[in-house]
Every structure is written in C-alpha cells, then in structure tokens.
Short mmCIF file of N, CA and C in Angstrom, two decimals:
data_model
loop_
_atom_site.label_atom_id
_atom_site.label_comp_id
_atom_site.label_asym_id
_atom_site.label_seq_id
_atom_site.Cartn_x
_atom_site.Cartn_y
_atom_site.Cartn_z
N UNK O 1 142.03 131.52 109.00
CA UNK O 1 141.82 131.07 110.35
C UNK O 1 141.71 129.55 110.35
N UNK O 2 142.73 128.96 111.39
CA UNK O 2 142.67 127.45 111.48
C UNK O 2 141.44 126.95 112.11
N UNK O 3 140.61 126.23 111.47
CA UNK O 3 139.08 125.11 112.28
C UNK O 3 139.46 125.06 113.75
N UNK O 4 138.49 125.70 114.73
CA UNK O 4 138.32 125.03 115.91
C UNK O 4 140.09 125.64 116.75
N UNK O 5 140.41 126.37 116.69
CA UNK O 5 141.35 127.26 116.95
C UNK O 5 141.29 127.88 118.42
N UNK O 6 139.47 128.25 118.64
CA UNK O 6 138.96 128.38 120.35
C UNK O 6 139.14 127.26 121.10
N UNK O 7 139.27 127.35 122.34
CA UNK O 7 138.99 126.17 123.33
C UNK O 7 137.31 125.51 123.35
N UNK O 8 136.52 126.59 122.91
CA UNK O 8 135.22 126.45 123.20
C UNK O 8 135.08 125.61 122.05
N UNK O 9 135.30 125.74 120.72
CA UNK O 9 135.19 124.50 119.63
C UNK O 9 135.88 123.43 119.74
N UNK O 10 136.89 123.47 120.56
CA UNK O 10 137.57 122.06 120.56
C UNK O 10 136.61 121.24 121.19
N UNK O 11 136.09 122.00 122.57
CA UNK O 11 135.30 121.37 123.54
C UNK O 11 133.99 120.48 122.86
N UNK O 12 133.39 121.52 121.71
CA UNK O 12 132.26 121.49 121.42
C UNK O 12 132.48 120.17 120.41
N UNK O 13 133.53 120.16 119.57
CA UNK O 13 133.88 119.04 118.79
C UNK O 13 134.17 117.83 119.31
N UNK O 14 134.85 117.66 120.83
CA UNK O 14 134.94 116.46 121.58
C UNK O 14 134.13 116.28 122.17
N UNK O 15 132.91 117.13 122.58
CA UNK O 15 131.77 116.60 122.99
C UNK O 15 131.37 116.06 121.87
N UNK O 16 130.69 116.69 120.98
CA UNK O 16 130.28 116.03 119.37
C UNK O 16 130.45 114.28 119.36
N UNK O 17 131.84 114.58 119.53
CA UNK O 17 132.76 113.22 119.18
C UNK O 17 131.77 112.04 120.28
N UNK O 18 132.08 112.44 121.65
CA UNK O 18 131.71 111.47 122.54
C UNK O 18 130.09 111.45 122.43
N UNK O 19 129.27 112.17 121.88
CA UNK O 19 127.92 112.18 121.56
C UNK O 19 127.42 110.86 120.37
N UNK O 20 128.16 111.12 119.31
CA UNK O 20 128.43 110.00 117.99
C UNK O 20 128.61 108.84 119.04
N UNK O 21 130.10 108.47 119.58
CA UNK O 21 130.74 107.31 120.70
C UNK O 21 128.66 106.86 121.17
N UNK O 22 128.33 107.33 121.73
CA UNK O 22 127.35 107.22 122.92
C UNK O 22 126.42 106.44 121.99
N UNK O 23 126.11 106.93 120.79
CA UNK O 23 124.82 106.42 119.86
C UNK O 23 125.32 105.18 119.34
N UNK O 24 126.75 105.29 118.67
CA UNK O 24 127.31 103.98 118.08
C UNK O 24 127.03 102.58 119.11
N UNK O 25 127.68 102.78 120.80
CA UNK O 25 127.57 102.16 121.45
C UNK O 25 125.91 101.59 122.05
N UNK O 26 125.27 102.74 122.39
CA UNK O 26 123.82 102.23 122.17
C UNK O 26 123.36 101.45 121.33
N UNK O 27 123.69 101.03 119.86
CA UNK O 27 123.53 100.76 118.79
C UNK O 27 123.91 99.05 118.99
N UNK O 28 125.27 99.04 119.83
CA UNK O 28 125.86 97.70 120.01
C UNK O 28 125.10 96.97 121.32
N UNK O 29 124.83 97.61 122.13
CA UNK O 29 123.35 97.76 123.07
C UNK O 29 122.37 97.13 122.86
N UNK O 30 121.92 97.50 121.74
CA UNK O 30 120.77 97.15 120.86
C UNK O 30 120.93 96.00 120.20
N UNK O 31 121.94 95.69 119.56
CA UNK O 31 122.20 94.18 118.97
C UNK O 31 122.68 93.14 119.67
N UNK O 32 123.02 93.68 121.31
CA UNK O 32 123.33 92.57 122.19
C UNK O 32 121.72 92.22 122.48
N UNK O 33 121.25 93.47 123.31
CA UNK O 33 120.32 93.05 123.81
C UNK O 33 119.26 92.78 123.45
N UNK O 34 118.81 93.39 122.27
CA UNK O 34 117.75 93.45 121.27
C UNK O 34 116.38 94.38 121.80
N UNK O 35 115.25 93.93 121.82
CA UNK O 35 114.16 94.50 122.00
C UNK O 35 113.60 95.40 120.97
N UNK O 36 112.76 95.80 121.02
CA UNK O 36 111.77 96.93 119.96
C UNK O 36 112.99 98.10 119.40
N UNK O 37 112.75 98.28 118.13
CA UNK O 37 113.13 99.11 117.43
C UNK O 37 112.46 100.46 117.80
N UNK O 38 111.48 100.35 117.84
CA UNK O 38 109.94 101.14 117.41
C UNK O 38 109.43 101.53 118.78
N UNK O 39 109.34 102.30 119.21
CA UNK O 39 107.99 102.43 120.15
C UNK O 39 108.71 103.08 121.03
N UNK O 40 107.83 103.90 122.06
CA UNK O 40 108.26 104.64 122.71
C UNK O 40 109.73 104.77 124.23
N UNK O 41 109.58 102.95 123.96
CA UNK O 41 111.28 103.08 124.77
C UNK O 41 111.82 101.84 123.86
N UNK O 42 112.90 102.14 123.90
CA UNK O 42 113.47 101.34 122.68
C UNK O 42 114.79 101.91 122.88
N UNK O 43 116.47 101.27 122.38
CA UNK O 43 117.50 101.90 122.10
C UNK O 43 117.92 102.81 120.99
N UNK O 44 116.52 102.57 119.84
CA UNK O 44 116.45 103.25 118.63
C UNK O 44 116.60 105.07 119.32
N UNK O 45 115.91 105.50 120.02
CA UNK O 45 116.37 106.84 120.84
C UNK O 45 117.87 107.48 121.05
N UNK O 46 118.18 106.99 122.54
CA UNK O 46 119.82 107.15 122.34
C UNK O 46 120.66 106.83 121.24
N UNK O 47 120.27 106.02 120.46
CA UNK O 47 120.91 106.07 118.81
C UNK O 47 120.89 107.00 118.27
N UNK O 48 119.59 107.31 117.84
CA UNK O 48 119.72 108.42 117.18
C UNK O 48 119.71 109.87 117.67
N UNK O 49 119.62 109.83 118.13
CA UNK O 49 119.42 111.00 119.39
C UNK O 49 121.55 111.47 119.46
N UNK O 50 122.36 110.88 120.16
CA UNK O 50 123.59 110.47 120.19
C UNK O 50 124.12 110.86 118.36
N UNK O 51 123.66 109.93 117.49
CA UNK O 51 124.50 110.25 116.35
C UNK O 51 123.96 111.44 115.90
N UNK O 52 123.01 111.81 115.79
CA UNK O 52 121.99 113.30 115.40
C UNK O 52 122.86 114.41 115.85
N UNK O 53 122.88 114.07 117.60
CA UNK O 53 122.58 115.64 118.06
C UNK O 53 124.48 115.70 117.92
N UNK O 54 125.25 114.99 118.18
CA UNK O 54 126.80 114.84 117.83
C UNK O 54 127.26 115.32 116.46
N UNK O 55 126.68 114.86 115.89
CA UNK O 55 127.30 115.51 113.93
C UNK O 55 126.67 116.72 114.07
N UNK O 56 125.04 117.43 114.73
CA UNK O 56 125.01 118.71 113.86
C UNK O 56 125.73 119.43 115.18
N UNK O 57 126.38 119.16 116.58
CA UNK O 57 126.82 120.13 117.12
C UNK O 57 128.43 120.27 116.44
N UNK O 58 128.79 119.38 116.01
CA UNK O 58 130.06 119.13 115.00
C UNK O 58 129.86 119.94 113.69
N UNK O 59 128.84 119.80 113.54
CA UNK O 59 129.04 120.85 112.13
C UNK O 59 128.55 122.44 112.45
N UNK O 60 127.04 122.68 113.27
CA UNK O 60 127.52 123.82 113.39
C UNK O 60 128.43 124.44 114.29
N UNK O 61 129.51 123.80 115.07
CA UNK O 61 130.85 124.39 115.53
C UNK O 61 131.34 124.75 114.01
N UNK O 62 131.35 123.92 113.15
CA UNK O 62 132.52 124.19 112.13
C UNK O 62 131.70 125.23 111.51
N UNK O 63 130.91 125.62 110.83
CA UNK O 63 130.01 126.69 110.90
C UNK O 63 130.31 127.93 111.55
N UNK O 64 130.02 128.11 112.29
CA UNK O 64 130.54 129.36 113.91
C UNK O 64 131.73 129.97 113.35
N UNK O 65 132.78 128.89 112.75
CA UNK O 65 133.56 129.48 112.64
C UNK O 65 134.12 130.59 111.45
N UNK O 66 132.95 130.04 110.98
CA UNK O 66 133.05 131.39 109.62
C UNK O 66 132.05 132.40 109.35
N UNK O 67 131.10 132.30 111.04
CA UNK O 67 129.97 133.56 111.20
C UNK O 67 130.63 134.61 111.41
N UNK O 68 129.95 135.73 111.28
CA UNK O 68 130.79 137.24 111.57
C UNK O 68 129.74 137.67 113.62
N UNK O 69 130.70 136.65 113.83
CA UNK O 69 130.30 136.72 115.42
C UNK O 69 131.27 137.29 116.57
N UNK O 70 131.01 137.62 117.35
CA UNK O 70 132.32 138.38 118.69
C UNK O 70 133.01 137.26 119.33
N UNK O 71 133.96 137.39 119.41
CA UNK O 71 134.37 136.67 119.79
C UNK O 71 133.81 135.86 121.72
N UNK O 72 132.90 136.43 121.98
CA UNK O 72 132.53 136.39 123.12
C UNK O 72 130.90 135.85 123.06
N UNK O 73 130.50 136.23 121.66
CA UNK O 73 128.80 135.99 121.13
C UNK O 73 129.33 134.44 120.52
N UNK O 74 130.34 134.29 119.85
CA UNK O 74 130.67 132.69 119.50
C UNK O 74 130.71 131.59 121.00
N UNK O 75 131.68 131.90 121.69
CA UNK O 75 131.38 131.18 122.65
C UNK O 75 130.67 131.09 123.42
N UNK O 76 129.60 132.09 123.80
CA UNK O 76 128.52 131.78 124.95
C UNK O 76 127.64 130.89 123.93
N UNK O 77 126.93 130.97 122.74
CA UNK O 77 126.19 130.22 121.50
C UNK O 77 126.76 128.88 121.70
N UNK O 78 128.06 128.84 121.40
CA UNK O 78 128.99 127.03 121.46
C UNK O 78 128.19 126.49 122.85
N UNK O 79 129.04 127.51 123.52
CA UNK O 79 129.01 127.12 124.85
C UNK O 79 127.59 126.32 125.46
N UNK O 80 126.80 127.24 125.11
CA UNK O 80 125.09 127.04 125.82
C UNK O 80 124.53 125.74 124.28
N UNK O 81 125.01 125.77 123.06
CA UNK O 81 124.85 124.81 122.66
C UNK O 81 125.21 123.16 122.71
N UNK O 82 126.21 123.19 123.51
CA UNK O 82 126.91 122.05 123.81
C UNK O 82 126.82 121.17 125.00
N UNK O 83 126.59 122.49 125.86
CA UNK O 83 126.10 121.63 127.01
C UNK O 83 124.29 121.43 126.59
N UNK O 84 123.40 121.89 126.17
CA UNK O 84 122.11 121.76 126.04
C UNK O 84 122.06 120.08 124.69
N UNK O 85 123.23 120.04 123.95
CA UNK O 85 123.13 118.93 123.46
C UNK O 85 123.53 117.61 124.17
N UNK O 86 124.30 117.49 125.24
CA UNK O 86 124.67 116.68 126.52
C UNK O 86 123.11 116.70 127.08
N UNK O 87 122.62 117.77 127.84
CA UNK O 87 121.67 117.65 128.38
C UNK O 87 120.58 116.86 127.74
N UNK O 88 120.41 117.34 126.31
CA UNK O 88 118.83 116.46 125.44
C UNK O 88 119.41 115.03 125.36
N UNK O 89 120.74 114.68 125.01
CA UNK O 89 121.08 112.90 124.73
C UNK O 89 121.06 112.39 126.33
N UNK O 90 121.60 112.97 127.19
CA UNK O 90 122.01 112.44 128.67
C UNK O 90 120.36 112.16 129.13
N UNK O 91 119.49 112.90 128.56
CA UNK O 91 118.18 112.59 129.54
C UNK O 91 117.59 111.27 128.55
N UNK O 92 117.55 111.35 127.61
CA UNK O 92 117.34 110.22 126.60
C UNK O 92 117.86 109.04 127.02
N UNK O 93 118.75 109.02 126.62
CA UNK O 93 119.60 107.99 127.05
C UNK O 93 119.77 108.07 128.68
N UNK O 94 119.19 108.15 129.73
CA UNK O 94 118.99 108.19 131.23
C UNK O 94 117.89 107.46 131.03
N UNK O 95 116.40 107.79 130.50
CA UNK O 95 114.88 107.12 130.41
C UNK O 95 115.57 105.44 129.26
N UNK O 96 116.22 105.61 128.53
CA UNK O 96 116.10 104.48 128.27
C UNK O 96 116.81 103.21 129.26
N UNK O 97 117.89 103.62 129.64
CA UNK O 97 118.17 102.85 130.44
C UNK O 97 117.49 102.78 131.70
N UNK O 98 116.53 103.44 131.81
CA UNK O 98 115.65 102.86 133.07
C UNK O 98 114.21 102.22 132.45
N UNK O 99 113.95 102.43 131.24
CA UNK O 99 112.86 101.42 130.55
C UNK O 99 111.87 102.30 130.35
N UNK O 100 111.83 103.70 130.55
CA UNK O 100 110.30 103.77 130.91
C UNK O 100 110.56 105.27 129.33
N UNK O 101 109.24 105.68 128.96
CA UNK O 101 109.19 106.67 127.85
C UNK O 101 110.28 107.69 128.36
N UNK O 102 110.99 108.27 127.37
CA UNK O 102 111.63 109.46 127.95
C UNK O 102 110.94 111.30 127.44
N UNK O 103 109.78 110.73 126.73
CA UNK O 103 109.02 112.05 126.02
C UNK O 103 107.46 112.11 127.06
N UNK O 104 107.34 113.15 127.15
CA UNK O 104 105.58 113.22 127.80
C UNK O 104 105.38 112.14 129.08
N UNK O 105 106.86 112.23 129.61
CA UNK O 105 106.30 111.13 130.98
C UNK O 105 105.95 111.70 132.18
N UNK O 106 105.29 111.50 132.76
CA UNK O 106 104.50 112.17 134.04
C UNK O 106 104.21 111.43 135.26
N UNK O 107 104.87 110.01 135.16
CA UNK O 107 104.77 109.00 135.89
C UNK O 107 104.83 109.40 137.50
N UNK O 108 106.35 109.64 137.58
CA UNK O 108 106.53 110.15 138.63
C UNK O 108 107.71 111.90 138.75
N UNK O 109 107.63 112.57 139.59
CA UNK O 109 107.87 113.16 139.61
C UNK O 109 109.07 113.58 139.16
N UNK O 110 110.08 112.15 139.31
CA UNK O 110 111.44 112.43 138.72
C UNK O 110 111.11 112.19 136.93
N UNK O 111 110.34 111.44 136.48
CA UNK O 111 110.40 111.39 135.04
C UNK O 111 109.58 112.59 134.33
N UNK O 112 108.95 113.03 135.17
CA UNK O 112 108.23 114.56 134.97
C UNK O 112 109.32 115.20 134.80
N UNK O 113 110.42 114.94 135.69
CA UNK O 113 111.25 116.35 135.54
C UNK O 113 112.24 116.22 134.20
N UNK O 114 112.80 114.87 134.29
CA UNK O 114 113.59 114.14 133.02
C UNK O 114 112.92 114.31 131.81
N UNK O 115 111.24 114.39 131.59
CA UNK O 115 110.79 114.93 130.57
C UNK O 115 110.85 116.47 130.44
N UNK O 116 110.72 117.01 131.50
CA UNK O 116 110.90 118.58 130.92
C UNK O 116 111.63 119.40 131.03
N UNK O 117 112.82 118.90 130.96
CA UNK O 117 114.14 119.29 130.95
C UNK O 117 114.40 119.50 129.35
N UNK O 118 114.84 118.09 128.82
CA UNK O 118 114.99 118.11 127.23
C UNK O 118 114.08 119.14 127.04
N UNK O 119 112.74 118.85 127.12
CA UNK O 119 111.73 119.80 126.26
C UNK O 119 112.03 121.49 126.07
N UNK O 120 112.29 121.84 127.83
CA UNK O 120 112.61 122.85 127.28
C UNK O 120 114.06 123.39 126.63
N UNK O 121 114.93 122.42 126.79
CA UNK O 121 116.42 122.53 126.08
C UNK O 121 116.00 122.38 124.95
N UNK O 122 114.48 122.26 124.11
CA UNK O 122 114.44 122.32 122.82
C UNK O 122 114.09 123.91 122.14
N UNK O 123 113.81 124.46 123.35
CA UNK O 123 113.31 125.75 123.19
C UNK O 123 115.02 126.73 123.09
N UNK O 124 115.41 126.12 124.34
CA UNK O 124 117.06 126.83 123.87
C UNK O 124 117.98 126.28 122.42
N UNK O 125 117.85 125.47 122.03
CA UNK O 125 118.23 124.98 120.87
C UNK O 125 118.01 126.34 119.59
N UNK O 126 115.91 126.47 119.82
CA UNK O 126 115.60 126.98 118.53
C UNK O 126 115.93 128.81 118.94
N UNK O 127 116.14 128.72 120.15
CA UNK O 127 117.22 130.14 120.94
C UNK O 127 118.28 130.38 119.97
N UNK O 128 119.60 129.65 120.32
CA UNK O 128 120.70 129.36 120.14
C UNK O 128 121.08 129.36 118.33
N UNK O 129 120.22 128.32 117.94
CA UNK O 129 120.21 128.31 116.02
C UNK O 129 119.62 129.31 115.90
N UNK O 130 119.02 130.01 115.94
CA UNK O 130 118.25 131.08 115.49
C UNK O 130 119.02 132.45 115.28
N UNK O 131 119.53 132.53 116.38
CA UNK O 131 120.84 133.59 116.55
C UNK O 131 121.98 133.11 115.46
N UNK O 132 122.19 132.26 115.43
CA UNK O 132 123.74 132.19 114.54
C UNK O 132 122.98 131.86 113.18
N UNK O 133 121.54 131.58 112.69
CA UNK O 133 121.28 131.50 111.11
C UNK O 133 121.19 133.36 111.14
N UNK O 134 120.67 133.92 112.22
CA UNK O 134 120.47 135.58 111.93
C UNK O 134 122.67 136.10 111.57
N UNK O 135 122.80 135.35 112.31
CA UNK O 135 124.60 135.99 112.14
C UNK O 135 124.93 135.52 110.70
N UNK O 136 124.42 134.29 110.37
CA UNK O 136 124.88 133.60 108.62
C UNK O 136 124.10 134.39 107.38
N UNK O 137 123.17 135.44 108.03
CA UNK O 137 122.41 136.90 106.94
C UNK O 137 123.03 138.06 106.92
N UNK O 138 123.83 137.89 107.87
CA UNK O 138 124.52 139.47 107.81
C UNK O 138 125.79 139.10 106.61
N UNK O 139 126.43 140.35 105.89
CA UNK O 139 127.32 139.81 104.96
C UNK O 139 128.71 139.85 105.66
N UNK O 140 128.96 139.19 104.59
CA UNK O 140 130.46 138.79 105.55
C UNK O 140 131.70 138.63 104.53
N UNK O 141 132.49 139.55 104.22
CA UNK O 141 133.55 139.35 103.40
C UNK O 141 134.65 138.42 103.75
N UNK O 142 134.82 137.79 104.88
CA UNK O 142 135.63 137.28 105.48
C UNK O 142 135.28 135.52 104.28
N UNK O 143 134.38 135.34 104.06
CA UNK O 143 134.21 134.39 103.38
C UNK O 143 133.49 134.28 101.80
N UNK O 144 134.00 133.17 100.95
CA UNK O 144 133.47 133.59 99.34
C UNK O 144 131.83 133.39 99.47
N UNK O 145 131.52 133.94 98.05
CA UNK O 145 129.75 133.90 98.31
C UNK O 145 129.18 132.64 98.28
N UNK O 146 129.99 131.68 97.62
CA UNK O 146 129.68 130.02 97.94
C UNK O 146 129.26 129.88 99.71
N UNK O 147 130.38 130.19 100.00
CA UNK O 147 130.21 130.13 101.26
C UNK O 147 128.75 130.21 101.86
N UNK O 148 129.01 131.00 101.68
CA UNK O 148 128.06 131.97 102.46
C UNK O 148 126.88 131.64 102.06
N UNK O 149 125.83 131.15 100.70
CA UNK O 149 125.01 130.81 100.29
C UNK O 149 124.59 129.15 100.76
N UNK O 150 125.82 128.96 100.99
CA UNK O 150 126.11 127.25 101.45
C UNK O 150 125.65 127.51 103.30
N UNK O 151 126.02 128.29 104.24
CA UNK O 151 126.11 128.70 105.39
C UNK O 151 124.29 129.08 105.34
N UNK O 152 123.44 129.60 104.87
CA UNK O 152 122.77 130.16 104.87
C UNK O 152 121.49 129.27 104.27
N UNK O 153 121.45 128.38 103.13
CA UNK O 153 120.61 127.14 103.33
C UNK O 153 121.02 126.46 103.84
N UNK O 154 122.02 126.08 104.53
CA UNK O 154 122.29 125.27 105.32
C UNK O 154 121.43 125.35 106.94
N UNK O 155 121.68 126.40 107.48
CA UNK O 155 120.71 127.36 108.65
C UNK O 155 119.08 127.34 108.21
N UNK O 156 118.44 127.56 106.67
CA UNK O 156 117.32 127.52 106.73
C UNK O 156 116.66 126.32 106.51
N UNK O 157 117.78 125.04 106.01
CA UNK O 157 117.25 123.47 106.06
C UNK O 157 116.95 123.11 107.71
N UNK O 158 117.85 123.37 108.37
CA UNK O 158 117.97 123.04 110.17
C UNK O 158 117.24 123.98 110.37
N UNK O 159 116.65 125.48 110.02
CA UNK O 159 115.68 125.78 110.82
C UNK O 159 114.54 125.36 110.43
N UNK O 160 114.04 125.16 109.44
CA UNK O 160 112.89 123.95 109.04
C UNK O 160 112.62 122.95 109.77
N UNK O 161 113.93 121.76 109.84
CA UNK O 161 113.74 120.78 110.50
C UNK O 161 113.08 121.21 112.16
N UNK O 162 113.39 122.26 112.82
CA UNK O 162 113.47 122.50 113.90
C UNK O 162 111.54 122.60 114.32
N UNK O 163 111.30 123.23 112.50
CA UNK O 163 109.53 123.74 113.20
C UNK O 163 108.73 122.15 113.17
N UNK O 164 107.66 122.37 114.52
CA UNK O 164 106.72 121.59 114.33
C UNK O 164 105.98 121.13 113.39
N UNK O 165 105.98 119.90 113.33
CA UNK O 165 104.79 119.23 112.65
C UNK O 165 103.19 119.64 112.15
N UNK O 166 102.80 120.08 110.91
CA UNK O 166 101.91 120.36 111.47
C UNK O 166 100.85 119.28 112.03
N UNK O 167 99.91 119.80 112.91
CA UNK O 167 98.64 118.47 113.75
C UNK O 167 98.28 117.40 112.53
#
C-alpha cells in the first residue's frame, strides 16, 4: 500500500505541513520582533506548539497507515485528529497574537472561551491516540514484527508524554 493513498491523509499531511509553515514563521516573528522567550505569552508557544503538533500529526498519519483499522475508523481518527490539531495551534497562536496568556485565562469571556477550547481538544487528543495505540496491540500480519514493535513503543512513548505531570 502506497503512504497517504486516502484523501483524509493527504489532508492530514498538508495540514501537518502548514502547521510546521506556521511555527517556522512564528519563529521569524520572534527574531524580528523579539520579546520574552519564557513566560506565559511569548512567540516561544506558537513555535512550538506549530512545529510539535505538525510533525506528530505527520507521523501519526504515516502510522494509521499500517494500523489494522476500517477503513471508515481510519478516517473519522485522521479526521477528528487534524482538525483538533488546527484547533490547539489556531487558539495558541490567536492568544499570542493578541498578547495576553493563552493557558488558564479567564480574563474575559472570550479568552475564557479561547482557553477552554484547546483544553478540552486535549481531552480529544488523549480520545483519538488512545484508540489507534489500542489498534497498534491488536496483531497485524499486514506488517513485519519490527514494525509493529516500532508502532507500538512508539504509541506508548506519546502516550506517556500525553499523562500529567505529577503535582
């Protein structure tokens, strides 16, 4: 099977693409304009935020494609993953360009809402990965056991990253 062969991975890969675009350019943002690296509004956010959430929706598209998924369970997963990764960089990068925190803001009602939007698109995230590391346990002859061992810490490094801190 040729990479990205669905419409829904192409999509998911040119979003990817323009996600990376968004952080790089923030980045040039940042060295025009300068200001704080550090602290709770800063361009350091949409940077990383942009190159982050762009490479892993780029890789797990490429991923997807060697789960033993329906063809209909692959794309609603892409699907609801891709736009929820637009949604977490677009609100990020929205609070920074208006100056103000884009995490825990309560200021006013619209940054209340701009904060809890992402937040809970973090809950669909650990939705979304969760389902396709459970699809990377089921066996799958379609791919060698490299694979598949590679597919499978790969899913339990990102679901790690995903759990909270502890206090």
């Amino acid at each position: 099977m040729a990479p990205f062969r669905r419409r829904v991975e192409r999509a998911a890969v040119a979003v990817g693409a323009v996600l990376i675009v968004s952080g790089l350019f923030h980045l040039v943002v940042f060295a025009v304009d300068g200001g704080p690296w550090d602290g709770p509004v800063s361009w350091r956010k949409p940077v990383t935020f942009g190159l982050s959430f762009g490479l892993t929706l780029i890789t797990v598209t490429w991923v997807a494609t060697h789960l033993p998924l329906g063809e209909r369970a692959r794309a609603v997963l892409l699907g609801v993953l891709t736009a929820d990764c637009v949604v977490e960089v677009g609100g990020i990068t929205l609070q920074a360009w208006r100056g103000v925190p884009p995490h825990l803001n309560r200021e006013t009602p619209f940054d209340s809402a701009v904060s809890t939007v992402p937040a809970a698109g973090g809950g669909v995230l650990i939705v979304v990965l969760t389902a396709m590391a459970v699809a990377a346990l089921r066996p799958n002859p379609r791919v060698t056991p490299s694979m598949l061992l590679a597919m499978r810490a790969g899913f339990a490094t990102l679901m790690a990253g995903l759990a909270p801190a502890p206090p």
